[in-house]
Coordinates of C-alpha atoms in Angstrom, one line a residue:
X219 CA 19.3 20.1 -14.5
X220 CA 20.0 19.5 -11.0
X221 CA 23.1 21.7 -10.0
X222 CA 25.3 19.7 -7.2
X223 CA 27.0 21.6 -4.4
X224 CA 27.5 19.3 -2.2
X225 CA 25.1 20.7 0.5
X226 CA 21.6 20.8 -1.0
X227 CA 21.0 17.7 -2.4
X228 CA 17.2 16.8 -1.5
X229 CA 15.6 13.6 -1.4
X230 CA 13.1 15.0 -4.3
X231 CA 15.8 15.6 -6.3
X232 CA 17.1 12.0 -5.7
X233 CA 13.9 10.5 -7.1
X234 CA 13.9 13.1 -9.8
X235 CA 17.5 11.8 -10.7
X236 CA 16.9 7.8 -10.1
X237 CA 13.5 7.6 -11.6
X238 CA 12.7 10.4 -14.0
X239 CA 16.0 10.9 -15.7
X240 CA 17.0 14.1 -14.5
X241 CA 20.7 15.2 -14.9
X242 CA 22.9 16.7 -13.0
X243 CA 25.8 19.4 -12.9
X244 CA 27.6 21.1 -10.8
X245 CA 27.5 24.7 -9.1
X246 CA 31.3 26.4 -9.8
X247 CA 31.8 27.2 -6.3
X248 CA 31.8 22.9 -6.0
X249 CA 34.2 22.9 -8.9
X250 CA 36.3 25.2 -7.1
X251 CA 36.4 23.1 -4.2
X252 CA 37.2 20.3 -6.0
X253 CA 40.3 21.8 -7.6
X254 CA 42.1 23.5 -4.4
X255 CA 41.2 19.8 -2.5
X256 CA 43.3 18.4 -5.6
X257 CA 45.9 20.7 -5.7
X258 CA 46.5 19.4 -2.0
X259 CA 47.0 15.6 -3.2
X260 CA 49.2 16.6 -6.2
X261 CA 51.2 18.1 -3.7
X262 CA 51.4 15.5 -1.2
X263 CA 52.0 12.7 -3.9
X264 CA 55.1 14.3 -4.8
X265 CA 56.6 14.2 -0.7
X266 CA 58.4 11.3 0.7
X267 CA 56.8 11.0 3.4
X268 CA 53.9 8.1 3.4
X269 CA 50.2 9.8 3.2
X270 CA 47.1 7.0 3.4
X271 CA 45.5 6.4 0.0
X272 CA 48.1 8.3 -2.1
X273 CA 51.7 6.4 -1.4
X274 CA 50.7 3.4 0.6
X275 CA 49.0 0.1 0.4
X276 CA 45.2 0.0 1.5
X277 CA 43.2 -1.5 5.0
X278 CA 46.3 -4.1 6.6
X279 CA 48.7 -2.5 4.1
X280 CA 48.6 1.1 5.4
X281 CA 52.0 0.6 6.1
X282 CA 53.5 -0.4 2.5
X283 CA 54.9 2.5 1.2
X284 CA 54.5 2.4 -2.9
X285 CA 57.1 4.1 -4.9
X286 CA 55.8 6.9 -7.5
X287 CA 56.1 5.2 -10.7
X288 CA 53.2 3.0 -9.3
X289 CA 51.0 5.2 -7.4
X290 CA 48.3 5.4 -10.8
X291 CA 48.7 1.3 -10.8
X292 CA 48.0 1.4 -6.9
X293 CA 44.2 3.2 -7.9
X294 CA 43.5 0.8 -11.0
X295 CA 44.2 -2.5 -8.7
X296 CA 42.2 -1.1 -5.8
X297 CA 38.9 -0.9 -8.1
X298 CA 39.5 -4.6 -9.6
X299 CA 40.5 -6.1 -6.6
X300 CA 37.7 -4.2 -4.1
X301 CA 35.2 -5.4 -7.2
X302 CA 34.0 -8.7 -5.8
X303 CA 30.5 -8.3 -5.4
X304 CA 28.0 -11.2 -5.8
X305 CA 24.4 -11.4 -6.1
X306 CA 21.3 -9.7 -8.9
X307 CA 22.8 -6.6 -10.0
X308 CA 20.8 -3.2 -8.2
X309 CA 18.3 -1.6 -10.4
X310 CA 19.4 0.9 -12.2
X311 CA 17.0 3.8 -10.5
X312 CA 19.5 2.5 -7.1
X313 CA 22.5 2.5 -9.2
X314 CA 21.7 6.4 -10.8
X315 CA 20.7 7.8 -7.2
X316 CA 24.2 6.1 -6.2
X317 CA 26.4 7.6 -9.0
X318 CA 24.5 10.9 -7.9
X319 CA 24.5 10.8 -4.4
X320 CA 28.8 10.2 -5.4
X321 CA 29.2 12.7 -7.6
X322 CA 27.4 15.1 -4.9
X323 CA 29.6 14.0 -1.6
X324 CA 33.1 14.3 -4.5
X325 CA 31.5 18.3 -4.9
X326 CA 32.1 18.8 -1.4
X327 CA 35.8 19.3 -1.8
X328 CA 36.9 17.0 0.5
X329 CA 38.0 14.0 -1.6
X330 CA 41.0 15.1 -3.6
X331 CA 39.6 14.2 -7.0
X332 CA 40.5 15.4 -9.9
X333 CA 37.4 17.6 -11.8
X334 CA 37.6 16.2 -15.1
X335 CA 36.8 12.4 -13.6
X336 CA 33.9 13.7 -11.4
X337 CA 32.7 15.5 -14.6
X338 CA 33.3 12.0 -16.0
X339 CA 31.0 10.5 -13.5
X340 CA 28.2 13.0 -14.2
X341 CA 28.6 12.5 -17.6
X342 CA 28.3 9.0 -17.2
X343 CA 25.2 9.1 -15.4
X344 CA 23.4 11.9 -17.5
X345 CA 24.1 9.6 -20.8
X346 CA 22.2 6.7 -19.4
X347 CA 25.6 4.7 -18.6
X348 CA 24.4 2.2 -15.8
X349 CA 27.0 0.1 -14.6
X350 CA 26.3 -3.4 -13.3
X351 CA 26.7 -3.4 -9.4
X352 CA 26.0 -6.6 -7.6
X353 CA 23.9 -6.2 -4.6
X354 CA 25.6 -8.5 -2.1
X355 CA 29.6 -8.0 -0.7
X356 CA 29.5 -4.8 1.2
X357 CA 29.5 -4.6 5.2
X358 CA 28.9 -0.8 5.1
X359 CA 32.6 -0.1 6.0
X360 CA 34.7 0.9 4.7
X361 CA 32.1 2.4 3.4
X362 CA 30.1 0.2 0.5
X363 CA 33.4 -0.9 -1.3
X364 CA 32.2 -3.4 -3.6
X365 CA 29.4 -1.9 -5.3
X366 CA 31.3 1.6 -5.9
X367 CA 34.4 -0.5 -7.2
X368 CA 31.9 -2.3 -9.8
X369 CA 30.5 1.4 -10.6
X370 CA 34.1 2.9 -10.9
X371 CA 35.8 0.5 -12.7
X372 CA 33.3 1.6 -16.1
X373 CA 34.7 4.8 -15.7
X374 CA 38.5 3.4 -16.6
X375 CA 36.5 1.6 -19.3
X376 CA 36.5 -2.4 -17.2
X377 CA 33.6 -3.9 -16.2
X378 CA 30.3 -4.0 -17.3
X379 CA 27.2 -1.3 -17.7
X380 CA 23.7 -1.0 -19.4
X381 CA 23.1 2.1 -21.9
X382 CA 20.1 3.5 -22.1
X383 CA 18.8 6.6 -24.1
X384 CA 15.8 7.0 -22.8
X385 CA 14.0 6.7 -19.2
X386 CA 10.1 6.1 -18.5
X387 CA 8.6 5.3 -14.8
X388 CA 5.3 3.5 -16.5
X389 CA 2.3 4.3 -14.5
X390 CA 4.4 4.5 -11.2
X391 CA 7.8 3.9 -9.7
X392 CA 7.2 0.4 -8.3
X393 CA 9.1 -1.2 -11.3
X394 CA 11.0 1.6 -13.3
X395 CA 12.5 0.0 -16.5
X396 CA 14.9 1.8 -18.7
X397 CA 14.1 1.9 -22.5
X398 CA 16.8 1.5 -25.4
X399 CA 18.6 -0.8 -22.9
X400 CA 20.6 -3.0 -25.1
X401 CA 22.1 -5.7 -21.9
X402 CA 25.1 -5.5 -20.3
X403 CA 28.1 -5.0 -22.7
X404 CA 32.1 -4.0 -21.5
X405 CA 32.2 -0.7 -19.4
X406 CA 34.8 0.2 -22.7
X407 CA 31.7 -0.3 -25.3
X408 CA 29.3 1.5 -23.0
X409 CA 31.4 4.6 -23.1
X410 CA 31.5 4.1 -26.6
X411 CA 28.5 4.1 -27.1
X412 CA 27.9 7.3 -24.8
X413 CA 30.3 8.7 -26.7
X414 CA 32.7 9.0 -23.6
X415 CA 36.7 8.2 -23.3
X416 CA 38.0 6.1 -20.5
X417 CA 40.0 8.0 -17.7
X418 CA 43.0 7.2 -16.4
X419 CA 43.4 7.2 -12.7
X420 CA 45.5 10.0 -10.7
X421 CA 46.9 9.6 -7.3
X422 CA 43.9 9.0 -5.0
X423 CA 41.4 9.0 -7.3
X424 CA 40.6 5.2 -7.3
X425 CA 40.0 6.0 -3.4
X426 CA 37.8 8.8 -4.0
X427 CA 35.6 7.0 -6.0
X428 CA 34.9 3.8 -3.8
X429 CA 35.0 5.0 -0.1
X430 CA 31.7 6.4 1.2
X431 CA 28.2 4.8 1.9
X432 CA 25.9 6.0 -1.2
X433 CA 25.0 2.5 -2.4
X434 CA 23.4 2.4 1.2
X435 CA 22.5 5.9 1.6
X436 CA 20.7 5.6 -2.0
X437 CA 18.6 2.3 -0.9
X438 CA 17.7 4.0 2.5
X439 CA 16.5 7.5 0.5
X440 CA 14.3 5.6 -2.3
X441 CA 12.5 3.5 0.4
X442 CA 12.0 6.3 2.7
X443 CA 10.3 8.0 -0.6
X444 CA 8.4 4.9 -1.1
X445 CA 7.5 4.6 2.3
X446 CA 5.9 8.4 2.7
X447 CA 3.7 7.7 -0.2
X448 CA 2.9 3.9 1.1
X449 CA 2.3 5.8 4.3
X450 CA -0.4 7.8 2.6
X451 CA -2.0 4.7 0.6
X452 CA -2.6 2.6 3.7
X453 CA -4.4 5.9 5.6
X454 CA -6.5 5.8 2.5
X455 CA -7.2 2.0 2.5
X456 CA -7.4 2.3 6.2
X457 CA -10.5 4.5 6.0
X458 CA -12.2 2.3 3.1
X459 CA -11.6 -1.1 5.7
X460 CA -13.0 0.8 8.6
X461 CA -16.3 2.0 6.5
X462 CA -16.8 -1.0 4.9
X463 CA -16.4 -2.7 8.1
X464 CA -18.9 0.1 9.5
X465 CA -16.9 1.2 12.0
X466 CA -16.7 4.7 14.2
X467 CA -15.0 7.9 12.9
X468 CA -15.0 8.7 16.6
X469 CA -11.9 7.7 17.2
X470 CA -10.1 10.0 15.5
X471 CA -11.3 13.0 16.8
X472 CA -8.6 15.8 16.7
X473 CA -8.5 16.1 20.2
X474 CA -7.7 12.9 21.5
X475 CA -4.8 13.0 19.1
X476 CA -3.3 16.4 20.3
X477 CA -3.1 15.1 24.2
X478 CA -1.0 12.5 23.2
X479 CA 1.3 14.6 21.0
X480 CA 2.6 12.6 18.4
X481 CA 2.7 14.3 15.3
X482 CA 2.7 10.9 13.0
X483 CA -0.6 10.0 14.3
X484 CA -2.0 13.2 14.5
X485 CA -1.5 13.2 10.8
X486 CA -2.8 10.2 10.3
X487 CA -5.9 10.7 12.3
X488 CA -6.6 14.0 10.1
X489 CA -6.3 12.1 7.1
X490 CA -8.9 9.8 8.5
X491 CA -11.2 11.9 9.4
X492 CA -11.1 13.7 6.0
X493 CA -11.1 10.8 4.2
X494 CA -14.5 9.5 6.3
X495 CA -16.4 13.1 6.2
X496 CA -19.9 12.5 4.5
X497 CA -19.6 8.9 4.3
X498 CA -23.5 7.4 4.2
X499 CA -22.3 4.1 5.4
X500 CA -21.3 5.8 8.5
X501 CA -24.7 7.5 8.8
X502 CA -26.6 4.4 8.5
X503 CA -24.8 2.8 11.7
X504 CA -24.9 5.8 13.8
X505 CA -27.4 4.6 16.7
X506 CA -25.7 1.2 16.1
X507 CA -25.0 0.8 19.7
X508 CA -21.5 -0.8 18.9
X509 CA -19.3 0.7 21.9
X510 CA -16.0 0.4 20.1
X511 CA -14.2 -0.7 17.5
X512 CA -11.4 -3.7 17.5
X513 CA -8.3 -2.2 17.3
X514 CA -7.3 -2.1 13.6
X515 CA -9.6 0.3 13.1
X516 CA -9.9 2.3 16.2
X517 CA -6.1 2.2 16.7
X518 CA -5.5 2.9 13.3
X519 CA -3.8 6.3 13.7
X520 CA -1.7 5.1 16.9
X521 CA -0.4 2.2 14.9
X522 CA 0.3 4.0 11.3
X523 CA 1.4 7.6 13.2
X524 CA 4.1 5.8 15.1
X525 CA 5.1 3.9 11.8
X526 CA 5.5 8.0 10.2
X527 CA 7.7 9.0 12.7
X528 CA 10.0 6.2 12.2
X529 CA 10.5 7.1 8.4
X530 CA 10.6 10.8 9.6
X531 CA 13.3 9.7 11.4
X532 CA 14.6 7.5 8.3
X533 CA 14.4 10.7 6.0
X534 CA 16.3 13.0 8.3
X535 CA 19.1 10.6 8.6
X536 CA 18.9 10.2 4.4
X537 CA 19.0 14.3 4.6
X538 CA 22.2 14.6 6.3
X539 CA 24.2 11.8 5.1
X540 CA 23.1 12.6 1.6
X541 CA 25.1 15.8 1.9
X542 CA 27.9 14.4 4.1
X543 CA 31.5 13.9 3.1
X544 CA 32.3 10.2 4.1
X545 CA 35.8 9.6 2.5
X546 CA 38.8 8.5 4.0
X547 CA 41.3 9.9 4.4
X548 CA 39.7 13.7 4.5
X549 CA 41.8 16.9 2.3
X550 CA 41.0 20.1 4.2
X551 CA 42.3 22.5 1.7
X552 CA 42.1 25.3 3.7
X553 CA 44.8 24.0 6.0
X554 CA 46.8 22.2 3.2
X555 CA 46.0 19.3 5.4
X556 CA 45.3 15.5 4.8
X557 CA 43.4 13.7 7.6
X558 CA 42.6 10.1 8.1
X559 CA 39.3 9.4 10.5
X560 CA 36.2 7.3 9.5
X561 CA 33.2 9.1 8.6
X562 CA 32.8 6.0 5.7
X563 CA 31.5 4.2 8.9
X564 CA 27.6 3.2 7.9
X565 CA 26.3 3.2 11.1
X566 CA 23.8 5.8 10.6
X567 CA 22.3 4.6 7.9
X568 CA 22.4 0.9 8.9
X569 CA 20.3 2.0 11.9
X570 CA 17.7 4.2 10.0
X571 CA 17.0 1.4 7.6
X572 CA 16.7 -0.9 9.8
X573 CA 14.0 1.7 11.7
X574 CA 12.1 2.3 8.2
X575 CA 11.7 -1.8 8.3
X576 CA 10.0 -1.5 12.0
X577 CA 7.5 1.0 10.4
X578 CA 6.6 -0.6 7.4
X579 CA 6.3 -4.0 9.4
X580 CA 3.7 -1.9 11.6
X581 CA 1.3 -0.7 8.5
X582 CA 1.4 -4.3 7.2
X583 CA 0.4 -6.2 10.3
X584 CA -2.2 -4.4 11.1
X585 CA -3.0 -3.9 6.9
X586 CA -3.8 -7.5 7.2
X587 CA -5.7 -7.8 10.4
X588 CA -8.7 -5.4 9.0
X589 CA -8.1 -7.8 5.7
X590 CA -9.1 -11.0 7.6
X591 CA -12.3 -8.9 9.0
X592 CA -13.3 -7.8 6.3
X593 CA -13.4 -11.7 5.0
X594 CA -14.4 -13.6 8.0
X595 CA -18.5 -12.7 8.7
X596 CA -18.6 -13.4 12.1
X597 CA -16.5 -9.9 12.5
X598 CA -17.5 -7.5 9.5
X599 CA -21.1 -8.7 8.9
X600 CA -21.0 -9.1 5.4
X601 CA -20.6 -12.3 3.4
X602 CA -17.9 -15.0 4.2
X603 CA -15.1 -14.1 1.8
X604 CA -16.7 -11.2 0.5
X605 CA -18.7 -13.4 -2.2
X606 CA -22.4 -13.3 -2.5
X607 CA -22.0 -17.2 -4.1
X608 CA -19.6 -19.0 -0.7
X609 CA -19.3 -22.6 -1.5
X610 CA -19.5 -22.3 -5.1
X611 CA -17.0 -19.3 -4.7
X612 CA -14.2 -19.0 -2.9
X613 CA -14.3 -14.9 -3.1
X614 CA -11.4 -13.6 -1.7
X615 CA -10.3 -16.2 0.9
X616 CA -6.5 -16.5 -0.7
X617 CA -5.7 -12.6 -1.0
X618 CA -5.9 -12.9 2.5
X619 CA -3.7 -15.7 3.2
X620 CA -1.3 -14.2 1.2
X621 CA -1.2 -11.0 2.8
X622 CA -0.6 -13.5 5.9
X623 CA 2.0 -15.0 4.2
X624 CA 3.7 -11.9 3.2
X625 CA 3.6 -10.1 7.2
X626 CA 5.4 -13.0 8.1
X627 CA 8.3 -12.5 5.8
X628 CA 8.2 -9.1 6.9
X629 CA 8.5 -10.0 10.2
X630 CA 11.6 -11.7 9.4
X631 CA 12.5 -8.8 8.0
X632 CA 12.4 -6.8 11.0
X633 CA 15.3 -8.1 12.5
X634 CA 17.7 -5.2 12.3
X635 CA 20.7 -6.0 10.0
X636 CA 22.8 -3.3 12.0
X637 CA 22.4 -5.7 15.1
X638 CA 25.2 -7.6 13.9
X639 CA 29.3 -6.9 12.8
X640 CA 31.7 -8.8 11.8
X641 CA 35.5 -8.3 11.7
X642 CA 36.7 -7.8 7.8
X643 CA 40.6 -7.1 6.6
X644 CA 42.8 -8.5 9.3
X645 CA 41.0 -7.0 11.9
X646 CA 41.9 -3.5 11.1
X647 CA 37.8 -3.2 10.2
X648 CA 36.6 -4.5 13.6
X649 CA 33.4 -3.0 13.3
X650 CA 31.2 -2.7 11.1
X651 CA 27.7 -1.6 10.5
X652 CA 25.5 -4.0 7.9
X653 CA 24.3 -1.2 6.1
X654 CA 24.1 -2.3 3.1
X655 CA 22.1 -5.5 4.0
X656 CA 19.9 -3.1 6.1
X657 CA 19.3 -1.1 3.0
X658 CA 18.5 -3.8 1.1
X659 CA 16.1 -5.2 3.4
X660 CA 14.2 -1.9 3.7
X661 CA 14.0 -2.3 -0.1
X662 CA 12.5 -5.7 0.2
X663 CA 10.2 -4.3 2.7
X664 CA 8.6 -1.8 0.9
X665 CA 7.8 -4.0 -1.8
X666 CA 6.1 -7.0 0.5
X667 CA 4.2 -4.0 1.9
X668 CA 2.7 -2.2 -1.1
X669 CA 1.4 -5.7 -1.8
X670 CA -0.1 -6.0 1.9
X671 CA -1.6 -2.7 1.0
X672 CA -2.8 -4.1 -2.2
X673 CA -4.9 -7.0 -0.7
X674 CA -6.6 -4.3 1.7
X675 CA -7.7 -2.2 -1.0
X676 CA -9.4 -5.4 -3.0
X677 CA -11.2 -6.9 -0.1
X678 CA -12.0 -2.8 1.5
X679 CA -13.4 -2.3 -2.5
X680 CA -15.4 -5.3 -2.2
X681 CA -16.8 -4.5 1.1
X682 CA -18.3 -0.6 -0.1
X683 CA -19.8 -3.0 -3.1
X684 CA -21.4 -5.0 -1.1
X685 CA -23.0 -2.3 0.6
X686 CA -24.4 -0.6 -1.7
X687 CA -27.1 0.7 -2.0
X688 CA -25.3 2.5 1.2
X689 CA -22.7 4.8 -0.2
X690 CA -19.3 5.2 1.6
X691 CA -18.0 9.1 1.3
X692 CA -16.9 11.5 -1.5
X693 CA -13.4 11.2 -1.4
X694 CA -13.3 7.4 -0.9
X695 CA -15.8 6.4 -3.3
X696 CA -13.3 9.1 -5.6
X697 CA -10.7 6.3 -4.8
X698 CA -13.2 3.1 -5.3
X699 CA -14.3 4.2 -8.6
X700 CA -10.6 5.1 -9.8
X701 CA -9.7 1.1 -8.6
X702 CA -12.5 -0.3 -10.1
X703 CA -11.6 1.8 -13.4
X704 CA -8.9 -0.3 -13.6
X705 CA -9.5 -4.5 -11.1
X706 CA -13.4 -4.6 -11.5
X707 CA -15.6 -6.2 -9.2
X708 CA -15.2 -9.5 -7.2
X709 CA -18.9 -10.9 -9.5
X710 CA -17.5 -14.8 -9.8
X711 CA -14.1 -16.0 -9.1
X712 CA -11.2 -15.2 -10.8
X713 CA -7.4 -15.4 -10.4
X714 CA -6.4 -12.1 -8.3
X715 CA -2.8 -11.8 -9.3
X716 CA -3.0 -9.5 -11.7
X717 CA -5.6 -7.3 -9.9
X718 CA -3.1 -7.3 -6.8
X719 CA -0.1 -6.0 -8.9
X720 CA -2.5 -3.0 -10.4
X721 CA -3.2 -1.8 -7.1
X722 CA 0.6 -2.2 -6.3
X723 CA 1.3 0.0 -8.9
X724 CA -1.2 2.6 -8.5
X725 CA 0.1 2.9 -4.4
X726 CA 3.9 2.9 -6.0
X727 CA 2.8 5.7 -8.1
X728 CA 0.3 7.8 -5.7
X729 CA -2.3 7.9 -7.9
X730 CA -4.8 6.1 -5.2
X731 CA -4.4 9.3 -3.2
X732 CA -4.7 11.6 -5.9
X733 CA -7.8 10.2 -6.6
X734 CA -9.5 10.8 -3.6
X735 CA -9.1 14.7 -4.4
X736 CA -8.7 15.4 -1.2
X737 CA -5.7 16.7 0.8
X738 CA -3.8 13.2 2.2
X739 CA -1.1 14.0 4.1

């Protein structure tokens, strides 16, 4: 069990929680918290005068004042009015790192919930209750309203929720599917089923549960962990392109990475050379007499190092606001104080995701420029489409195009979501970050760039095949042999498909890397 405190909350914990089915609890110095913070609202609902979120309307009707007999009403409407979400529900691994990444920022102390709801959160989410939470309707302030009020409202027993008993990644986290899911059914039958009673809403409480940016937050942390690990598969795939195009190892000599200074690409070019060391392909070309390289290979480290720092930059940005409290208003129980401000504003996750697209843009285009050489002979050499039969065979002349196809949706991608506001609630919310649609984009990203990935790693294959009897080196013919275990060689033409979704996989789960048994940073 993972034990919240609302401070330590790591990003391997996250994907522990979203994909592997960890629970959670809490620490008692967080339910400690959590009670003084409440004791602060149950005082204030009982004053006259008008406190935000506990006796007054919500957004333009901060000024209504609503009497006491209606202040438990006030909570239920907000959830099933804020619920308006559109769109394919988020998969449940997003929705679980959400209800976590929740329950984590309520431990804090700074929301004024009540502990027997948070505990019905966690219990929620450690029985395998999942509600449905459309993608689409939040402008990442304030905060990711929608989606929370579609994940709340299960908890007063409304809306709708999967149940699942049991939780398997597969071979890899590129397509986690819950088992024992039986569909959607009420939010009502799903705590039934869980064996868990509706609650009923306390002053503030519906508040607490819907203002803060972890829908966001948990798209930006699961593609900043899919990103690190795509980050190691294309430095693998990388090296496998650039022998089986017969290129230089020169370039990544240590020191011309350590005058520049850039630890990304300094990492990078380490794996590289690792990866390369012993390689009998490279010994063969030695006295070659090529000067240098094109710059897919020979600027491989600059390219995919600068794409690491941006997700370095991504993950610290995940670190912080993963731990933050982002409610509104803020109850500083130390000071018997209630606070309005607007730490729910998604700004810093808007712009992070947006920067994890940039980097994952970088690995693919430059993915799929050392695809089209390995293909076209007039630049790698070897046979046109990386068929021994051209003409008769087409070989591998469509994985490329598609991997074309796919950097130019990524492109598109690109274009930062947190570039653009728009006013929301008469103005009062003048503006407002996109993170949601940022995170949602980085999502989309990392998928269309495992697949670029993909279509490296069956044409780079191909290429050490075609080679042979020239061998390629220890730790990448460790990763050829684990591929072709699994998509065999290119002998006569076949539908790739299914080839290109195993390799997807096996980069979405990090076993390429592992296979190399070396150490790929």
């Amino acid at each position: 069990m993972i034990e919240l405190d609302g401070t330590s909350l790591t990003l391997d914990h996250l994907v522990a929680i979203a994909y592997d089915g960890e629970t959670i609890g809490l620490t008692d110095a967080a339910r400690q918290r959590v009670r003084a913070a409440r004791a602060v609202v149950d005082r204030f609902a009982q004053r006259d005068e008008p406190t935000y979120g506990i006796n007054t309307g919500f957004g333009k009707f901060a000024e209504v004042r609503i009497p006491p007999d209606s202040l438990g009403t006030l909570q239920v409407n907000l959830l099933r009015s804020h619920a308006a979400g559109v769109g394919d529900p988020l998969p449940v691994p997003v929705v679980r790192a959400t209800m976590a990444l929740r329950a984590n920022v309520l431990a804090k102390g700074f929301s004024g919930i009540r502990l027997e709801t948070l505990e019905r959160l966690i219990d929620a989410l450690n029985r395998g209750v999942h509600p449905h939470v459309p993608s689409r309707g939040s402008v990442g302030a304030s905060g990711d309203l929608a989606p929370l009020a579609h994940l709340a409202l299960v908890l007063i027993g409304e809306g709708e929720a999967l149940v699942s008993h049991e939780h398997t990644q597969g071979s890899s986290r590129a397509s986690w599917t819950p088992q024992g899911v039986r569909g959607y059914q009420s939010g009502a039958a799903a705590l039934r089923e869980a064996g868990l009673e509706p609650i009923v809403l306390a002053p503030k409480e519906g508040l607490a549960l819907i203002n803060g940016t972890q829908p966001s937050t948990a798209l930006l942390g699961l593609a900043v962990a899919g990103a690190e690990r795509l980050a190691r598969a294309a430095d693998v795939a990388a090296a496998m392109s650039i022998d089986g195009l017969q290129g230089s190892s020169k370039p990544f000599d240590r020191r011309i990475h350590d005058a520049r200074g850039f630890p990304g690409q300094s990492i990078s070019a380490g794996n590289l050379v690792e990866l390369l060391a012993g390689s009998g392909i490279n010994a063969a070309h030695a006295n070659c007499g090529r000067v240098q390289d094109a710059y897919s290979m020979r600027c491989a480290a600059q390219v995919h190092g600068a794409a690491r720092d941006a997700f370095a930059f991504a993950r610290r940005t995940f670190d912080v606001e993963a731990n933050a409290a982002t409610d509104n208003p803020m109850v500083f129980a130390d000071t018997d104080e209630i606070v309005s401000g607007g730490n729910f504003h998604g700004a810093p996750v808007a712009l992070a995701s947006d920067v994890l697209c940039l980097g994952l843009v970088q690995f693919a285009t430059i993915s799929e420029r050392r695809s089209e050489r390995l293909v076209n002979p007039a630049l790698s050499g070897l046979p046109a489409f990386l068929t021994r039969h051209g003409g008769l065979q087409s070989g591998l002349m469509m994985a490329q195009v598609t991997a074309a196809a796919l950097t130019s949706e990524l492109k598109v991608l690109a274009h930062p979501a947190g570039a653009d506001t728009i006013p929301t609630s008469g103005n009062a919310e003048d503006h407002v970050s996109m993170s949601m649609s940022a995170g949602l984009k980085a999502a989309q990203a990392l998928e269309l760039a495992r697949a670029v990935i993909a279509i490296e790693f069956l044409c780079a294959c191909q290429a050490i095949d075609l080679l042979a009897p020239l061998r390629t080196s220890p730790a990448l013919e460790r990763a050829h042999d684990f591929i072709r275990a699994q998509v065999p060689a290119l002998d006569a033409d076949r539908s790739t498909s299914r080839d290109l979704a195993t390799i997807t996989e096996l980069i979405a789960g990090g076993e390429i890397e592992r296979a190399c048994a070396t150490n790929v940073n």
